[in-house]
mmCIF file of C-alpha atoms in Angstrom:
data_model
loop_
_atom_site.group_PDB
_atom_site.id
_atom_site.type_symbol
_atom_site.label_atom_id
_atom_site.label_comp_id
_atom_site.label_asym_id
_atom_site.label_seq_id
_atom_site.Cartn_x
_atom_site.Cartn_y
_atom_site.Cartn_z
ATOM 1 C CA GLU A 1 59.600 -31.480 0.251
ATOM 2 C CA ALA A 2 57.269 -33.617 -1.841
ATOM 3 C CA GLN A 3 56.083 -31.587 -4.784
ATOM 4 C CA VAL A 4 55.053 -31.338 -8.405
ATOM 5 C CA THR A 5 56.811 -28.501 -10.218
ATOM 6 C CA GLN A 6 55.523 -26.897 -13.398
ATOM 7 C CA ASN A 7 57.200 -24.336 -15.625
ATOM 8 C CA PRO A 8 56.456 -21.788 -16.812
ATOM 9 C CA ARG A 9 53.798 -20.578 -14.395
ATOM 10 C CA TYR A 10 52.628 -17.901 -16.820
ATOM 11 C CA LEU A 11 53.081 -17.662 -20.554
ATOM 12 C CA ILE A 12 51.709 -15.478 -23.302
ATOM 13 C CA THR A 13 52.440 -16.714 -26.791
ATOM 14 C CA VAL A 14 51.167 -16.368 -30.334
ATOM 15 C CA THR A 15 49.296 -18.780 -32.542
ATOM 16 C CA GLY A 16 51.502 -21.450 -34.068
ATOM 17 C CA LYS A 17 54.590 -20.955 -31.913
ATOM 18 C CA LYS A 18 55.521 -24.317 -30.420
ATOM 19 C CA LEU A 19 55.811 -24.447 -26.664
ATOM 20 C CA THR A 20 56.495 -26.951 -23.924
ATOM 21 C CA VAL A 21 55.238 -26.886 -20.366
ATOM 22 C CA THR A 22 57.458 -28.951 -18.129
ATOM 23 C CA CYS A 23 56.326 -31.022 -15.163
ATOM 24 C CA SER A 24 58.532 -32.761 -12.657
ATOM 25 C CA GLN A 25 57.699 -34.692 -9.494
ATOM 26 C CA ASN A 26 60.003 -35.872 -6.728
ATOM 27 C CA MET A 27 57.761 -38.495 -5.143
ATOM 28 C CA ASN A 28 58.717 -41.439 -7.380
ATOM 29 C CA HIS A 29 55.123 -41.647 -8.595
ATOM 30 C CA GLU A 30 54.310 -43.938 -11.466
ATOM 31 C CA TYR A 31 51.188 -42.091 -12.574
ATOM 32 C CA MET A 32 51.241 -38.594 -14.072
ATOM 33 C CA SER A 33 48.559 -36.607 -15.820
ATOM 34 C CA TRP A 34 47.810 -33.261 -17.423
ATOM 35 C CA TYR A 35 44.568 -31.359 -16.952
ATOM 36 C CA ARG A 36 43.192 -28.123 -18.269
ATOM 37 C CA GLN A 37 40.834 -26.009 -16.212
ATOM 38 C CA ASP A 38 38.304 -23.739 -17.848
ATOM 39 C CA PRO A 39 35.464 -21.826 -16.148
ATOM 40 C CA GLY A 40 32.380 -23.966 -15.712
ATOM 41 C CA LEU A 41 34.065 -27.056 -17.120
ATOM 42 C CA GLY A 42 36.129 -28.224 -14.173
ATOM 43 C CA LEU A 43 39.293 -30.200 -14.731
ATOM 44 C CA ARG A 44 39.492 -32.072 -17.993
ATOM 45 C CA GLN A 45 42.167 -34.649 -18.575
ATOM 46 C CA ILE A 46 44.437 -34.136 -21.579
ATOM 47 C CA TYR A 47 46.872 -37.037 -21.375
ATOM 48 C CA TYR A 48 48.058 -39.406 -18.708
ATOM 49 C CA SER A 49 50.893 -41.834 -18.155
ATOM 50 C CA MET A 50 50.808 -44.961 -16.059
ATOM 51 C CA ASN A 51 54.590 -45.338 -16.126
ATOM 52 C CA VAL A 52 57.709 -44.630 -18.170
ATOM 53 C CA GLU A 53 57.083 -44.930 -21.922
ATOM 54 C CA VAL A 54 53.366 -45.537 -21.312
ATOM 55 C CA THR A 55 51.058 -42.682 -22.261
ATOM 56 C CA ASP A 56 47.414 -42.487 -23.216
ATOM 57 C CA LYS A 57 44.846 -39.948 -24.299
ATOM 58 C CA GLY A 58 42.477 -38.363 -21.848
ATOM 59 C CA ASP A 59 39.259 -36.604 -22.718
ATOM 60 C CA VAL A 60 40.661 -33.595 -24.605
ATOM 61 C CA PRO A 61 43.952 -34.632 -26.256
ATOM 62 C CA GLU A 62 43.587 -32.756 -29.557
ATOM 63 C CA GLY A 63 46.403 -30.298 -30.150
ATOM 64 C CA TYR A 64 48.645 -31.703 -27.434
ATOM 65 C CA LYS A 65 51.498 -34.175 -27.194
ATOM 66 C CA VAL A 66 53.283 -35.696 -24.217
ATOM 67 C CA SER A 67 56.262 -37.917 -23.531
ATOM 68 C CA ARG A 68 57.400 -39.941 -20.542
ATOM 69 C CA LYS A 69 61.057 -40.797 -20.978
ATOM 70 C CA GLU A 70 61.839 -40.594 -17.287
ATOM 71 C CA LYS A 71 59.697 -41.369 -14.287
ATOM 72 C CA ARG A 72 59.922 -37.901 -12.784
ATOM 73 C CA ASN A 73 59.182 -35.815 -15.901
ATOM 74 C CA PHE A 74 56.061 -35.480 -18.020
ATOM 75 C CA PRO A 75 56.227 -32.506 -20.398
ATOM 76 C CA LEU A 76 53.193 -31.193 -22.263
ATOM 77 C CA ILE A 77 53.890 -30.060 -25.807
ATOM 78 C CA LEU A 78 51.746 -27.740 -27.882
ATOM 79 C CA GLU A 79 53.114 -28.086 -31.416
ATOM 80 C CA SER A 80 50.998 -25.313 -32.908
ATOM 81 C CA PRO A 81 49.057 -23.487 -30.189
ATOM 82 C CA SER A 82 45.724 -21.938 -31.003
ATOM 83 C CA PRO A 83 43.610 -19.434 -29.027
ATOM 84 C CA ASN A 84 41.250 -22.194 -27.859
ATOM 85 C CA GLN A 85 44.160 -23.637 -25.901
ATOM 86 C CA THR A 86 44.214 -20.563 -23.691
ATOM 87 C CA SER A 87 43.641 -22.119 -20.293
ATOM 88 C CA LEU A 88 45.011 -22.967 -16.873
ATOM 89 C CA TYR A 89 46.996 -26.203 -17.003
ATOM 90 C CA PHE A 90 47.738 -28.518 -14.117
ATOM 91 C CA CYS A 91 50.109 -31.423 -13.935
ATOM 92 C CA ALA A 92 49.389 -34.076 -11.329
ATOM 93 C CA SER A 93 50.969 -37.273 -10.094
ATOM 94 C CA ALA A 94 49.972 -40.260 -7.995
ATOM 95 C CA THR A 95 50.973 -43.725 -7.051
ATOM 96 C CA PRO A 96 48.997 -46.114 -9.248
ATOM 97 C CA GLN A 97 45.424 -44.977 -8.906
ATOM 98 C CA GLY A 98 44.114 -48.372 -8.141
ATOM 99 C CA PHE A 99 46.134 -48.251 -4.930
ATOM 100 C CA THR A 100 45.596 -44.848 -3.308
ATOM 101 C CA GLY A 101 44.130 -42.536 -5.934
ATOM 102 C CA GLU A 102 45.243 -39.284 -4.329
ATOM 103 C CA LEU A 103 46.446 -36.809 -6.924
ATOM 104 C CA PHE A 104 49.175 -34.305 -6.117
ATOM 105 C CA PHE A 105 48.868 -31.200 -8.280
ATOM 106 C CA GLY A 106 51.424 -28.721 -9.437
ATOM 107 C CA GLU A 107 50.774 -25.014 -8.956
ATOM 108 C CA GLY A 108 49.456 -24.550 -12.454
ATOM 109 C CA SER A 109 50.556 -22.890 -15.674
ATOM 110 C CA ARG A 110 48.407 -20.135 -17.084
ATOM 111 C CA LEU A 111 48.738 -20.042 -20.845
ATOM 112 C CA THR A 112 47.416 -17.332 -23.140
ATOM 113 C CA VAL A 113 47.552 -17.850 -26.895
ATOM 114 C CA LEU A 114 47.007 -14.694 -28.954
ATOM 115 C CA GLY B 1 31.530 -42.005 -21.474
ATOM 116 C CA GLN B 2 31.329 -41.414 -17.778
ATOM 117 C CA GLN B 3 30.025 -38.068 -16.621
ATOM 118 C CA VAL B 4 30.114 -36.523 -13.170
ATOM 119 C CA MET B 5 27.612 -33.750 -12.571
ATOM 120 C CA GLN B 6 28.192 -31.387 -9.661
ATOM 121 C CA ILE B 7 25.760 -28.860 -8.242
ATOM 122 C CA PRO B 8 25.423 -26.071 -7.460
ATOM 123 C CA GLN B 9 27.910 -24.314 -9.701
ATOM 124 C CA TYR B 10 28.170 -21.421 -7.315
ATOM 125 C CA GLN B 11 27.067 -20.626 -3.760
ATOM 126 C CA HIS B 12 27.428 -17.514 -1.708
ATOM 127 C CA VAL B 13 26.701 -17.952 2.017
ATOM 128 C CA GLN B 14 26.839 -15.854 5.127
ATOM 129 C CA GLU B 15 29.597 -16.842 7.526
ATOM 130 C CA GLY B 16 28.188 -19.390 9.958
ATOM 131 C CA GLU B 17 25.697 -20.853 7.507
ATOM 132 C CA ASP B 18 25.986 -24.407 6.258
ATOM 133 C CA PHE B 19 26.978 -25.397 2.734
ATOM 134 C CA THR B 20 26.480 -28.554 0.690
ATOM 135 C CA THR B 21 27.686 -29.586 -2.755
ATOM 136 C CA TYR B 22 26.442 -32.678 -4.555
ATOM 137 C CA CYS B 23 27.910 -34.999 -7.175
ATOM 138 C CA ASN B 24 26.138 -37.501 -9.363
ATOM 139 C CA SER B 25 27.771 -39.991 -11.679
ATOM 140 C CA SER B 26 26.239 -41.590 -14.728
ATOM 141 C CA THR B 27 27.993 -44.855 -13.835
ATOM 142 C CA THR B 28 28.791 -46.807 -10.692
ATOM 143 C CA LEU B 29 32.058 -45.691 -9.162
ATOM 144 C CA SER B 30 34.818 -47.630 -7.471
ATOM 145 C CA ASN B 31 35.533 -44.610 -5.299
ATOM 146 C CA ILE B 32 35.056 -40.865 -5.168
ATOM 147 C CA GLN B 33 37.524 -38.193 -4.168
ATOM 148 C CA TRP B 34 37.078 -34.599 -3.068
ATOM 149 C CA TYR B 35 39.479 -31.724 -3.689
ATOM 150 C CA LYS B 36 39.590 -28.091 -2.622
ATOM 151 C CA GLN B 37 41.104 -25.326 -4.691
ATOM 152 C CA ARG B 38 41.676 -21.992 -2.989
ATOM 153 C CA PRO B 39 41.386 -18.889 -5.188
ATOM 154 C CA GLY B 40 44.548 -18.679 -7.302
ATOM 155 C CA GLY B 41 45.749 -22.039 -6.060
ATOM 156 C CA HIS B 42 45.835 -25.637 -7.138
ATOM 157 C CA PRO B 43 43.511 -28.500 -6.201
ATOM 158 C CA VAL B 44 44.388 -30.200 -2.935
ATOM 159 C CA PHE B 45 43.153 -33.648 -2.007
ATOM 160 C CA LEU B 46 40.682 -33.736 0.875
ATOM 161 C CA ILE B 47 39.422 -37.299 1.114
ATOM 162 C CA GLN B 48 38.572 -40.519 -0.689
ATOM 163 C CA LEU B 49 35.427 -42.581 -0.120
ATOM 164 C CA VAL B 50 35.379 -46.205 -1.170
ATOM 165 C CA LYS B 51 32.563 -48.087 0.540
ATOM 166 C CA SER B 52 28.876 -47.944 -0.266
ATOM 167 C CA GLY B 53 27.118 -45.646 2.215
ATOM 168 C CA GLU B 54 30.387 -44.451 3.696
ATOM 169 C CA VAL B 55 30.410 -41.289 5.811
ATOM 170 C CA LYS B 56 33.611 -39.550 6.839
ATOM 171 C CA LYS B 57 34.175 -36.394 8.835
ATOM 172 C CA GLN B 58 37.006 -33.913 8.930
ATOM 173 C CA LYS B 59 36.231 -31.321 11.591
ATOM 174 C CA ARG B 60 33.341 -29.291 10.105
ATOM 175 C CA LEU B 61 33.350 -31.214 6.807
ATOM 176 C CA THR B 62 31.165 -34.296 6.313
ATOM 177 C CA PHE B 63 31.542 -36.470 3.237
ATOM 178 C CA GLN B 64 29.037 -39.092 2.123
ATOM 179 C CA PHE B 65 29.098 -41.766 -0.554
ATOM 180 C CA GLY B 66 25.739 -43.043 -1.732
ATOM 181 C CA GLU B 67 24.511 -46.597 -1.278
ATOM 182 C CA ALA B 68 24.565 -47.183 -5.024
ATOM 183 C CA LYS B 69 28.040 -45.624 -5.310
ATOM 184 C CA LYS B 70 26.786 -43.166 -7.915
ATOM 185 C CA ASN B 71 26.466 -40.022 -5.825
ATOM 186 C CA SER B 72 28.280 -38.162 -3.104
ATOM 187 C CA SER B 73 28.027 -34.996 -1.059
ATOM 188 C CA LEU B 74 30.230 -32.653 0.908
ATOM 189 C CA HIS B 75 28.636 -30.713 3.733
ATOM 190 C CA ILE B 76 30.344 -27.899 5.626
ATOM 191 C CA THR B 77 28.835 -26.906 8.970
ATOM 192 C CA ALA B 78 29.070 -23.278 10.058
ATOM 193 C CA THR B 79 31.185 -21.973 7.198
ATOM 194 C CA GLN B 80 34.159 -19.757 7.856
ATOM 195 C CA THR B 81 35.995 -17.382 5.553
ATOM 196 C CA THR B 82 38.794 -19.925 5.309
ATOM 197 C CA ASP B 83 36.387 -22.277 3.533
ATOM 198 C CA VAL B 84 36.239 -20.135 0.381
ATOM 199 C CA GLY B 85 37.331 -21.816 -2.808
ATOM 200 C CA THR B 86 36.194 -24.328 -5.367
ATOM 201 C CA TYR B 87 35.285 -27.836 -4.272
ATOM 202 C CA PHE B 88 35.640 -30.625 -6.825
ATOM 203 C CA CYS B 89 34.455 -34.164 -6.677
ATOM 204 C CA ALA B 90 36.244 -36.743 -8.814
ATOM 205 C CA GLY B 91 34.742 -40.112 -9.520
ATOM 206 C CA MET B 92 36.884 -43.091 -10.316
ATOM 207 C CA GLU B 93 35.472 -45.663 -12.669
ATOM 208 C CA TYR B 94 36.506 -49.267 -12.398
ATOM 209 C CA GLY B 95 39.571 -49.356 -14.637
ATOM 210 C CA ASN B 96 41.192 -46.363 -12.954
ATOM 211 C CA LYS B 97 39.738 -43.485 -14.945
ATOM 212 C CA LEU B 98 39.178 -40.436 -12.753
ATOM 213 C CA VAL B 99 36.589 -37.915 -13.927
ATOM 214 C CA PHE B 100 36.179 -34.529 -12.256
ATOM 215 C CA GLY B 101 32.960 -32.662 -11.712
ATOM 216 C CA ALA B 102 32.798 -29.016 -12.815
ATOM 217 C CA GLY B 103 33.237 -27.831 -9.237
ATOM 218 C CA THR B 104 31.250 -25.673 -6.826
ATOM 219 C CA ILE B 105 32.563 -22.207 -6.095
ATOM 220 C CA LEU B 106 31.956 -21.220 -2.469
ATOM 221 C CA ARG B 107 32.047 -17.613 -1.344
ATOM 222 C CA VAL B 108 31.564 -16.698 2.308
ATOM 223 C CA LYS B 109 30.387 -13.276 3.447
ATOM 224 C CA SER B 110 31.705 -12.173 6.834
#
């Protein structure tokens, strides 16, 4: 089954404790992206990757890091989480957007930073 | 930078009534996409519009892309309880940057 898998789905952590949210897709998609969803603000892009070893900042990259060492994986790293990073995070993938554009989303990771 | 404004933020309708959500972009778009997110779920792709003035239908859903390729709408005829959720538009700038609107939350009273 074609899917985007995120882990963990739920996480409560404390300020400053490094964490990683993993994302894996099995559709051989070149494009992957991370979004955060906050009430009234929609989906805001954090980072994206057009292909392996190619990453770029989205609209709200501060406080986050990513890597793309393999095509299927695109982890999101919070080196020193802060309470303003409490949010619902979605990973998404697509074939190059200039071709089809359809994003496939993971089920989301709800993060609470105390 | 590009902005995509979506209205209304929230709409509560009686089952059987129609519903429309609107998106406006500050820049001309290469295409616009629509997604639906059920409560507690993740966004799911509905459709993509590419051509100026394009109209597409999916059963009770009608999608339009404006002539200037700066606005779009989603209209649902005779809403059902299965239509509840948040509807997002996402505008793609030339250069492959996709920007989401804030979404419209639809609630349907039965």
